[in-house]
Coordinates of C-alpha atoms in Angstrom, one line a residue:
M241 CA 37.6 29.0 25.0
E242 CA 36.7 29.6 21.4
K243 CA 34.4 26.6 21.3
W244 CA 32.6 27.9 24.4
R245 CA 32.2 31.3 22.8
A246 CA 30.8 29.7 19.7
A247 CA 28.3 27.7 21.7
D248 CA 27.3 30.8 23.6
R249 CA 26.7 32.7 20.4
L250 CA 24.5 29.8 19.2
L251 CA 22.4 29.9 22.3
K252 CA 22.0 33.6 22.1
F253 CA 21.2 33.3 18.4
S254 CA 18.5 30.7 19.1
S255 CA 17.1 32.6 22.1
R256 CA 16.4 35.7 20.1
F257 CA 13.4 33.8 18.6
A258 CA 11.8 33.9 22.1
S259 CA 10.4 37.4 21.3
G260 CA 8.9 38.8 18.1
T261 CA 9.2 35.7 16.0
K262 CA 6.7 32.9 15.3
L263 CA 8.1 29.4 15.7
T264 CA 6.8 26.1 14.6
C265 CA 5.2 24.5 17.5
T266 CA 6.8 21.2 17.5
I267 CA 9.2 19.7 19.9
I268 CA 10.0 16.3 18.6
N269 CA 11.2 13.8 21.1
Y270 CA 11.6 10.3 19.7
D271 CA 12.0 7.4 22.0
H272 CA 15.0 5.0 21.5
T273 CA 16.7 2.9 22.4
H274 CA 18.5 1.7 24.7
P275 CA 17.4 1.3 28.2
L276 CA 18.6 3.8 26.1
V277 CA 16.7 6.0 24.6
S278 CA 16.3 9.3 23.7
E279 CA 17.7 12.5 22.8
C280 CA 17.2 16.2 22.4
C281 CA 18.7 18.5 19.9
F282 CA 20.3 21.9 20.6
F283 CA 17.3 24.1 19.6
P284 CA 15.2 23.7 22.8
I285 CA 18.0 24.7 25.1
P286 CA 17.2 28.4 25.3
F287 CA 13.5 27.5 26.1
Y288 CA 13.7 24.7 28.6
C289 CA 14.8 24.2 32.1
C290 CA 17.3 21.4 32.6
K291 CA 16.3 20.4 36.1
S292 CA 15.4 16.9 37.3
K293 CA 12.2 16.1 39.1
Q294 CA 14.1 16.7 42.3
G295 CA 14.9 20.2 41.2
K296 CA 18.6 19.4 40.6
Y297 CA 20.5 20.8 37.6
F298 CA 22.3 18.1 35.5
Y299 CA 24.8 20.5 34.0
S300 CA 28.0 21.5 35.7
V301 CA 27.1 25.1 35.0
A302 CA 23.3 25.4 35.4
T303 CA 21.6 26.2 32.1
T304 CA 18.3 27.6 33.0
V305 CA 15.9 27.6 30.1
H306 CA 12.3 28.7 30.3
R307 CA 9.1 27.7 28.5
N308 CA 8.7 29.8 25.4
P309 CA 5.6 31.9 25.9
L310 CA 4.8 31.7 22.2
F311 CA 3.8 28.1 22.6
S312 CA 0.1 27.7 23.3
I313 CA -1.6 26.0 26.2
I314 CA -3.9 23.0 25.6
S315 CA -7.5 24.1 25.5
P316 CA -10.8 22.1 25.7
D317 CA -11.2 22.8 21.9
D318 CA -7.9 21.0 21.3
I319 CA -9.0 18.0 23.3
S320 CA -12.2 17.8 21.4
Y321 CA -10.3 17.9 18.1
F322 CA -8.0 15.1 19.1
K323 CA -10.9 13.0 20.3
T324 CA -12.6 13.4 17.0
L325 CA -9.5 12.5 15.2
L326 CA -8.3 9.6 17.4
G327 CA -11.3 8.5 19.3
E328 CA -11.7 8.5 23.1
R329 CA -9.1 5.7 23.6
G330 CA -6.5 7.6 21.6
V331 CA -6.6 10.6 23.9
V332 CA -5.2 9.9 27.4
Q333 CA -5.6 12.2 30.3
D334 CA -5.5 9.6 33.1
A335 CA -3.1 10.8 35.9
L336 CA -1.4 7.5 36.4
A337 CA -0.7 7.0 32.7
L338 CA 0.5 10.5 32.3
D339 CA 2.8 10.2 35.3
A340 CA 4.6 7.2 33.7
A341 CA 4.8 9.0 30.3
N342 CA 6.2 12.2 31.9
T343 CA 9.0 10.3 33.8
D344 CA 12.1 8.9 32.1
W345 CA 13.4 5.4 32.6
M346 CA 16.0 6.6 35.1
G347 CA 13.6 8.8 37.1
K348 CA 15.9 11.6 36.4
Y349 CA 13.8 13.9 34.2
R350 CA 10.1 14.6 34.6
G351 CA 7.7 16.7 32.5
S352 CA 4.2 18.0 33.3
S353 CA 2.2 17.1 30.2
K354 CA -1.5 16.8 30.6
L355 CA -2.2 15.0 27.3
L356 CA -0.9 11.8 25.7
L357 CA -2.0 11.0 22.1
Q358 CA -1.9 7.5 20.6
P359 CA -2.1 7.6 16.8
K360 CA -2.6 4.3 15.0
N361 CA -1.2 5.2 11.6
T362 CA 0.9 7.7 9.7
E363 CA -2.1 9.8 8.6
E364 CA -3.1 10.4 12.2
V365 CA 0.5 11.5 13.1
S366 CA 0.3 13.9 10.1
Q367 CA -3.0 15.3 11.2
I368 CA -1.8 15.7 14.8
L369 CA 1.3 17.6 13.7
K370 CA -0.5 19.7 11.2
Y371 CA -3.0 20.8 13.9
C372 CA -0.3 21.4 16.5
N373 CA 1.6 23.5 14.0
S374 CA -1.4 25.6 13.3
R375 CA -2.0 26.1 17.1
C376 CA 1.7 26.4 18.1
L377 CA 1.4 23.5 20.5
A378 CA 4.7 21.9 21.5
V379 CA 4.8 18.1 21.2
V380 CA 7.2 15.4 22.2
P381 CA 7.1 12.0 20.5
Q382 CA 7.6 8.9 22.7
G383 CA 8.0 5.2 22.1
G384 CA 9.3 2.8 24.7
N385 CA 10.6 5.7 26.9
T386 CA 13.9 3.8 27.5
G387 CA 16.3 6.7 26.8
L388 CA 19.1 7.7 29.2
V389 CA 19.6 11.3 28.3
G390 CA 16.3 12.9 28.9
G391 CA 15.0 13.0 25.4
S392 CA 11.9 10.8 25.6
V393 CA 9.8 12.9 28.1
P394 CA 8.4 16.4 28.1
V395 CA 10.4 19.2 29.6
F396 CA 7.3 21.2 30.4
D397 CA 3.7 20.6 29.2
E398 CA 4.3 19.4 25.7
V399 CA 1.7 17.1 24.1
I400 CA 3.1 13.5 24.1
I401 CA 2.7 11.6 20.9
N402 CA 3.2 7.9 21.6
V403 CA 3.6 5.8 18.5
G404 CA 3.3 2.5 20.4
L405 CA 0.0 1.5 18.7
M406 CA 1.8 1.7 15.3
R407 CA 3.3 -1.8 15.7
N408 CA 2.4 -3.6 12.5
I409 CA 4.9 -5.6 10.4
L410 CA 3.9 -4.5 6.9
S411 CA 6.0 -7.0 4.8
F412 CA 8.9 -9.4 4.9
D413 CA 10.6 -10.5 1.8
K414 CA 12.9 -13.5 2.3
V415 CA 12.9 -14.7 -1.2
I416 CA 13.3 -12.1 -3.9
V417 CA 15.2 -9.4 -1.9
S418 CA 16.7 -11.5 0.9
G419 CA 15.6 -10.4 4.4
V420 CA 14.0 -6.9 3.8
L421 CA 11.6 -6.1 6.7
V422 CA 9.2 -3.2 6.5
C423 CA 7.4 -2.3 9.7
E424 CA 5.9 0.6 11.6
A425 CA 7.9 2.7 14.1
G426 CA 6.1 1.4 17.2
C427 CA 7.3 -2.2 16.8
I428 CA 9.1 -3.3 19.9
L429 CA 12.6 -4.5 19.0
E430 CA 12.3 -7.9 20.8
N431 CA 9.1 -8.6 18.9
L432 CA 10.9 -8.0 15.6
I433 CA 13.8 -10.2 16.8
S434 CA 11.3 -13.1 17.6
F435 CA 9.5 -12.7 14.3
L436 CA 12.7 -12.8 12.3
D437 CA 13.9 -15.8 14.3
D438 CA 10.9 -17.8 13.2
E439 CA 11.6 -16.8 9.6
G440 CA 15.3 -17.8 9.8
F441 CA 16.7 -14.3 10.0
I442 CA 18.0 -11.9 12.6
M443 CA 17.8 -8.2 13.4
P444 CA 21.2 -6.5 12.9
L445 CA 20.5 -4.6 16.1
D446 CA 20.3 -6.0 19.6
L447 CA 20.0 -3.9 22.8
G448 CA 19.6 -4.5 26.5
A449 CA 16.4 -2.6 26.3
K450 CA 15.0 -4.7 23.5
G451 CA 11.9 -5.7 25.5
S452 CA 10.7 -2.1 25.6
C453 CA 12.5 0.1 23.0
Q454 CA 10.9 0.6 19.6
I455 CA 12.4 0.5 16.1
G456 CA 11.4 4.1 15.3
G457 CA 13.3 5.4 18.3
N458 CA 16.2 3.1 17.5
V459 CA 16.5 4.6 14.0
S460 CA 16.0 8.2 15.2
T461 CA 18.9 7.8 17.7
N462 CA 21.0 5.5 15.5
A463 CA 21.2 3.0 18.3
G464 CA 24.4 1.0 18.3
G465 CA 24.0 -2.0 20.6
L466 CA 25.8 -5.2 21.3
R467 CA 26.5 -6.4 17.7
L468 CA 27.6 -3.3 15.9
L469 CA 31.0 -4.9 15.6
R470 CA 29.6 -7.5 13.2
Y471 CA 26.7 -5.8 11.5
G472 CA 27.6 -2.1 11.6
S473 CA 25.3 0.8 12.4
L474 CA 21.8 1.4 11.2
H475 CA 23.1 3.7 8.5
G476 CA 24.1 0.5 6.7
S477 CA 21.1 -1.6 7.6
V478 CA 18.2 0.8 7.1
L479 CA 17.2 0.8 3.4
G480 CA 14.4 3.4 3.7
L481 CA 12.0 5.1 6.0
E482 CA 8.8 7.2 6.1
A483 CA 8.8 10.4 8.3
V484 CA 6.3 13.1 9.1
L485 CA 7.6 16.7 9.3
A486 CA 6.5 19.2 11.9
N487 CA 3.8 20.7 9.6
G488 CA 2.3 17.4 8.8
T489 CA 4.0 16.7 5.5
V490 CA 4.7 13.0 5.0
L491 CA 8.0 12.1 3.4
D492 CA 7.9 8.7 1.6
M493 CA 11.5 7.4 1.5
L494 CA 10.4 3.8 2.2
G495 CA 12.6 2.2 -0.4
T496 CA 13.8 -1.4 -0.3
L497 CA 16.7 -1.1 -2.7
R498 CA 20.3 -1.6 -1.8
K499 CA 21.5 1.0 -4.3
D500 CA 19.9 4.3 -5.3
N501 CA 22.0 7.2 -6.4
T502 CA 19.2 9.6 -7.5
G503 CA 20.2 12.7 -5.5
Y504 CA 20.7 13.1 -1.8
D505 CA 20.0 10.0 0.3
L506 CA 17.8 11.9 2.7
K507 CA 17.1 8.9 5.0
H508 CA 20.5 9.3 6.5
L509 CA 19.6 12.7 7.8
F510 CA 16.8 11.2 9.8
I511 CA 18.9 8.3 11.2
G512 CA 20.4 9.7 14.4
S513 CA 18.9 13.1 14.0
E514 CA 16.9 12.5 17.2
G515 CA 13.7 13.7 15.7
S516 CA 15.0 17.2 14.9
L517 CA 13.7 16.8 11.3
G518 CA 10.5 14.8 11.9
I519 CA 8.9 11.7 13.4
V520 CA 9.9 8.4 11.8
T521 CA 6.7 6.4 11.2
K522 CA 7.9 3.4 9.1
V523 CA 11.2 1.7 8.4
S524 CA 12.6 -0.8 5.9
I525 CA 15.6 -2.6 7.1
L526 CA 17.9 -5.3 5.7
T527 CA 18.1 -8.3 8.0
P528 CA 20.8 -11.0 7.6
P529 CA 20.1 -14.8 7.6
K530 CA 20.3 -16.5 11.0
L531 CA 23.5 -18.6 11.2
S532 CA 23.4 -21.9 13.0
S533 CA 26.6 -21.7 15.0
V534 CA 26.8 -19.3 18.0
N535 CA 29.5 -19.6 20.6
I536 CA 30.2 -17.4 23.7
A537 CA 33.2 -17.2 25.9
F538 CA 33.6 -15.3 29.2
L539 CA 37.2 -14.4 30.0
A540 CA 39.2 -12.6 32.7
C541 CA 42.2 -10.3 32.0
E542 CA 44.4 -8.7 34.6
D543 CA 45.0 -5.4 32.9
Y544 CA 43.5 -3.2 30.2
T545 CA 46.5 -3.6 27.9
S546 CA 45.7 -7.3 27.7
C547 CA 42.1 -6.5 26.8
Q548 CA 43.3 -4.3 23.9
K549 CA 45.7 -7.0 22.7
L550 CA 43.0 -9.6 23.0
L551 CA 40.7 -7.7 20.7
L552 CA 43.4 -7.4 18.1
E553 CA 44.1 -11.1 18.3
A554 CA 40.4 -11.9 18.1
K555 CA 40.0 -9.8 14.9
K556 CA 43.0 -11.6 13.4
K557 CA 42.2 -15.2 14.4
L558 CA 38.4 -15.2 14.5
G559 CA 37.9 -12.9 11.6
G560 CA 34.4 -12.8 10.1
I561 CA 32.8 -15.0 12.8
L562 CA 33.5 -12.4 15.5
S563 CA 30.1 -10.8 16.4
A564 CA 30.6 -9.2 19.8
F565 CA 33.5 -8.1 22.0
E566 CA 32.2 -6.6 25.3
F567 CA 34.1 -5.6 28.4
L568 CA 33.4 -4.7 32.1
D569 CA 35.8 -3.9 34.9
S570 CA 35.9 -5.4 38.4
D571 CA 33.6 -2.7 39.9
A572 CA 31.0 -3.5 37.3
M573 CA 31.2 -7.2 38.0
S574 CA 30.9 -6.7 41.8
L575 CA 27.9 -4.4 41.2
V576 CA 26.0 -7.1 39.2
L577 CA 26.8 -9.8 41.7
K578 CA 25.5 -7.7 44.5
H579 CA 22.3 -6.3 43.0
L580 CA 21.0 -8.8 40.4
D581 CA 19.2 -11.9 41.7
G582 CA 20.5 -15.2 40.5
V583 CA 23.7 -14.0 38.9
R584 CA 26.8 -16.0 39.6
N585 CA 30.5 -15.3 38.9
P586 CA 31.4 -17.5 35.9
L587 CA 35.0 -17.5 37.0
P588 CA 35.1 -18.0 40.8
P589 CA 36.3 -17.6 43.4
S590 CA 38.0 -14.2 43.0
I591 CA 37.1 -11.0 41.2
H592 CA 39.5 -10.2 38.3
N593 CA 40.4 -6.7 37.1
F594 CA 38.6 -7.0 33.7
Y595 CA 36.2 -9.3 32.0
I596 CA 35.6 -9.9 28.3
L597 CA 32.6 -11.4 26.7
I598 CA 33.3 -12.8 23.2
E599 CA 30.6 -14.0 20.8
T600 CA 31.2 -15.7 17.5
T601 CA 28.5 -16.4 14.9
G602 CA 29.0 -18.7 11.9
S603 CA 27.7 -21.5 9.8
N604 CA 29.9 -24.4 10.8
E605 CA 29.5 -25.4 14.5
T606 CA 32.5 -27.8 14.6
F607 CA 34.9 -25.5 12.8
D608 CA 33.8 -22.4 14.7
K609 CA 34.0 -24.0 18.1
E610 CA 37.4 -25.5 17.4
N611 CA 38.6 -22.1 16.1
L612 CA 37.4 -20.3 19.3
E613 CA 38.9 -23.0 21.5
A614 CA 42.3 -22.7 19.8
F615 CA 42.1 -18.9 20.1
L616 CA 41.4 -19.1 23.8
L617 CA 44.2 -21.7 24.4
H618 CA 46.7 -19.4 22.7
S619 CA 45.4 -16.4 24.6
V620 CA 45.9 -18.2 28.0
E621 CA 49.3 -19.5 27.0
S622 CA 50.5 -16.0 25.9
G623 CA 49.3 -14.5 29.2
L624 CA 46.5 -12.3 27.7
V625 CA 43.8 -14.3 29.5
A626 CA 44.0 -15.2 33.2
N627 CA 41.0 -17.5 33.2
G628 CA 38.0 -18.3 31.0
V629 CA 35.1 -20.5 30.2
L630 CA 33.2 -21.4 27.0
A631 CA 29.4 -21.6 27.3
Q632 CA 28.3 -25.3 26.9
D633 CA 24.6 -24.7 26.3
I634 CA 22.1 -21.9 25.7
N635 CA 21.4 -21.4 29.4
Q636 CA 25.0 -20.8 30.2
A637 CA 25.3 -18.5 27.2
S638 CA 22.2 -16.5 28.4
S639 CA 23.7 -16.2 31.9
F640 CA 26.9 -14.7 30.4
W641 CA 24.9 -12.1 28.4
H642 CA 22.7 -11.4 31.5
I643 CA 25.8 -10.1 33.3
R644 CA 26.6 -7.6 30.6
E645 CA 23.0 -6.6 29.8
G646 CA 22.0 -6.4 33.4
L647 CA 24.5 -3.7 34.3
P648 CA 22.1 -0.7 33.8
E649 CA 19.5 -2.4 36.1
A650 CA 22.2 -3.1 38.7
L651 CA 23.3 0.5 38.6
M652 CA 19.8 1.7 39.1
K653 CA 19.3 -0.6 42.1
A654 CA 22.6 0.7 43.6
G655 CA 21.3 4.3 43.9
A656 CA 21.9 7.4 41.9
V657 CA 23.9 7.1 38.7
Y658 CA 25.5 9.6 36.4
K659 CA 25.8 7.9 33.0
Y660 CA 28.2 8.9 30.1
D661 CA 28.2 7.2 26.7
L662 CA 31.5 8.0 25.0
S663 CA 33.5 7.1 21.9
L664 CA 37.2 7.2 22.5
P665 CA 40.4 5.9 20.9
L666 CA 40.8 2.4 22.2
E667 CA 44.2 3.0 23.8
K668 CA 42.8 6.0 25.7
M669 CA 39.5 4.6 26.9
Y670 CA 40.4 3.3 30.4
D671 CA 42.7 6.2 31.1
L672 CA 39.6 8.3 31.5
V673 CA 38.1 5.8 34.0
E674 CA 41.3 5.9 36.1
E675 CA 41.5 9.7 36.0
M676 CA 37.8 10.0 36.9
R677 CA 38.4 7.9 40.0
V678 CA 41.1 10.3 41.1
Q679 CA 38.9 13.2 40.2
I680 CA 35.9 11.9 42.2
G681 CA 37.7 10.4 45.2
P682 CA 35.8 8.4 47.8
A683 CA 32.5 10.3 47.3
A684 CA 31.3 7.9 44.5
K685 CA 32.2 4.7 42.7
V686 CA 33.3 4.8 39.0
V687 CA 32.0 1.8 37.1
A688 CA 33.1 1.1 33.5
Y689 CA 31.8 -1.3 30.8
G690 CA 31.0 -1.1 27.1
H691 CA 31.5 -2.2 23.6
L692 CA 35.3 -2.5 23.4
G693 CA 35.0 -3.8 19.8
D694 CA 33.8 -0.5 18.5
G695 CA 35.5 1.9 21.1
N696 CA 32.4 2.7 23.1
L697 CA 32.8 3.3 26.8
H698 CA 29.8 3.4 29.2
L699 CA 31.2 5.4 32.1
N700 CA 29.0 5.4 35.2
I701 CA 29.5 7.3 38.5
S702 CA 27.4 5.5 41.1
A703 CA 26.5 7.3 44.4
P704 CA 23.9 6.9 47.2
A705 CA 22.1 10.0 46.0
Y706 CA 22.3 12.8 43.4
D707 CA 24.7 15.4 44.7
D708 CA 25.7 18.7 43.1
N709 CA 29.2 18.4 44.6
I710 CA 29.7 15.1 42.8
L711 CA 28.3 16.5 39.6
A712 CA 30.7 19.4 39.7
K713 CA 33.6 17.0 39.9
I714 CA 32.3 15.1 36.9
E715 CA 31.4 17.9 34.6
P716 CA 32.8 19.6 32.6
F717 CA 35.9 17.4 33.3
V718 CA 34.4 14.3 31.4
Y719 CA 33.5 16.4 28.4
E720 CA 36.8 18.4 28.3
W721 CA 38.8 15.1 28.6
T722 CA 36.8 13.5 25.8
S723 CA 37.2 16.5 23.5
K724 CA 40.9 16.8 24.2
N725 CA 41.4 13.2 23.2
R726 CA 39.2 13.7 20.0
G727 CA 36.4 11.5 21.2
S728 CA 32.6 11.9 21.0
I729 CA 30.4 12.8 24.0
S730 CA 27.7 10.6 22.6
A731 CA 28.6 7.2 21.1
E732 CA 25.1 5.8 20.8
H733 CA 22.7 7.4 23.3
G734 CA 22.4 10.7 21.5
L735 CA 22.4 14.2 23.1
G736 CA 19.0 14.5 24.7
L737 CA 18.3 17.2 27.2
M738 CA 21.3 16.1 29.1
K739 CA 23.9 16.9 26.5
A740 CA 22.2 19.3 24.1
A741 CA 24.3 22.2 25.3
K742 CA 27.4 20.2 25.2
I743 CA 27.5 19.5 21.4
H744 CA 30.4 21.9 21.0
Y745 CA 32.7 19.4 22.7
S746 CA 32.3 17.1 19.7
K747 CA 31.3 19.3 16.8
S748 CA 32.9 22.4 15.5
P749 CA 31.0 25.7 15.5
E750 CA 30.9 25.5 11.7
T751 CA 29.3 22.0 11.8
V752 CA 26.7 23.1 14.4
R753 CA 25.9 26.1 12.2
L754 CA 25.3 23.9 9.2
M755 CA 22.9 21.8 11.2
I756 CA 20.9 24.8 12.2
D757 CA 21.0 26.2 8.6
F758 CA 19.8 22.8 7.3
D759 CA 16.8 22.9 9.6
Y760 CA 16.0 26.4 8.2
C761 CA 16.3 25.1 4.6
V762 CA 13.9 22.2 5.2
F763 CA 11.1 24.3 6.6
E764 CA 11.6 27.3 4.3
L765 CA 10.8 25.0 1.4
L766 CA 7.6 23.6 3.0
P767 CA 4.2 25.0 2.1
D768 CA 1.5 25.9 4.7
T769 CA 3.9 26.5 7.6
S770 CA 1.4 28.8 9.4
C771 CA 3.5 29.0 12.6
L772 CA 6.4 30.5 10.7
D773 CA 7.0 33.9 9.3
D774 CA 8.8 34.7 6.1
N775 CA 12.1 35.6 7.8
H776 CA 12.5 33.0 10.4
S777 CA 11.6 29.4 9.5
I778 CA 12.8 27.4 12.5
I779 CA 11.4 24.3 14.1
C780 CA 12.0 23.7 17.8
L781 CA 12.5 20.0 18.1
C782 CA 13.5 17.6 20.9
L783 CA 13.7 13.8 20.4
S784 CA 14.1 10.5 22.0
A785 CA 14.3 6.9 21.2

């Protein structure tokens, strides 16, 4: 109850700025990640309405937030300014293009923006934000628009800033400072992966949405992905970045050094901040050399306890070559087999209770394969694994990964889906799935998969259509359960519009207060913040990946 009161006080505190106080205009929404991407911080909650395009609320207790009247409406003079700055092609008002940019990947959130801007470089981003700040025009940054929490699209009529034209690879140093890549924020992740592959290196990040998501959004949402177990989070891989603040100020933190202890390492505030401090425009990232030996196994387990024990054994016996450890349950496998074309069960004829995908990456093909085979044989003999197969070629390996990576698409084809991205203690993870099935009953199907290697559960409730009665059974139960078991309500997707008002389930009131105070500190120190008064320097930001 105390947490609820604290959150309520924060909302009231923020909402008082709706009258008598000038705000910075910007709502920053940076596009991420993931077929996931995007997020939204807590500031916009008092000002925006959390309804879907169908008019449904996506909170258990409807949080109605209205457009702040202090934000201006786009005028013909604004359009003229942007055309002068960006050229005709950089200012998009076409209805079809705007419809796509206004709608999130899941079709769950929809804005009503009438203007999409496409800057080609950092200076143009700076000029856009400087102008919008002077006019109190709300904006939402957007990249691949692959987010899953409503952070990559407008809530109302915000100006969309799409960084997709900022897609240059600026440098790659594979000799002096091994594997440092410097690129612009609009680079598509899959293109970076292909570029590095040709150079003999790999990206430390890999996502199911890699064909659409962009590196700026990945960084802004601290995207996790499929190989975090091996390479860690972007906090460890990103060496530097460049970002533009809401008043147009450009922060050059684009270092390429592994070590720099000169004061605060401010880049870490932007990694995972979901755009609440500014728009990331450039990134320098450390990429590891590509190793020659990659092996993939697809295994079946009969109970969740065996999955946990298998992970422990894999860490012990496979050690440094273990690069991925993914799991899915029987409902997830059945869904993929039903809704994705060309997918076959690697372990026919029956469906097992749980499936595990293990990937190893090393430098000695013979040793690594023998090591993995010995591990699998021991796991079968000890009863941890009921059945399994080792990929014999790249096509079979790709088919195994397609099962895991195709789950979001399969869920979309099955109908409406309520998605929850949670971090939980490993031993508790599947308890939530089983309790949710009891909670929901026959009204919907509970589908579970995720990154078991780093304790990340993707909990999905699949139903024929969105239904307020189903939602009321899911929330706040899922958040309360996660908080009670000291988990996080967002493991890698961010908060977005979906979970902005739920931050108190994972963060203490004191922590949230410090986040708000820090935003104040940043903008009180900046010159020429014409949209702010002397007493209330606040920026209203919403981001996506």
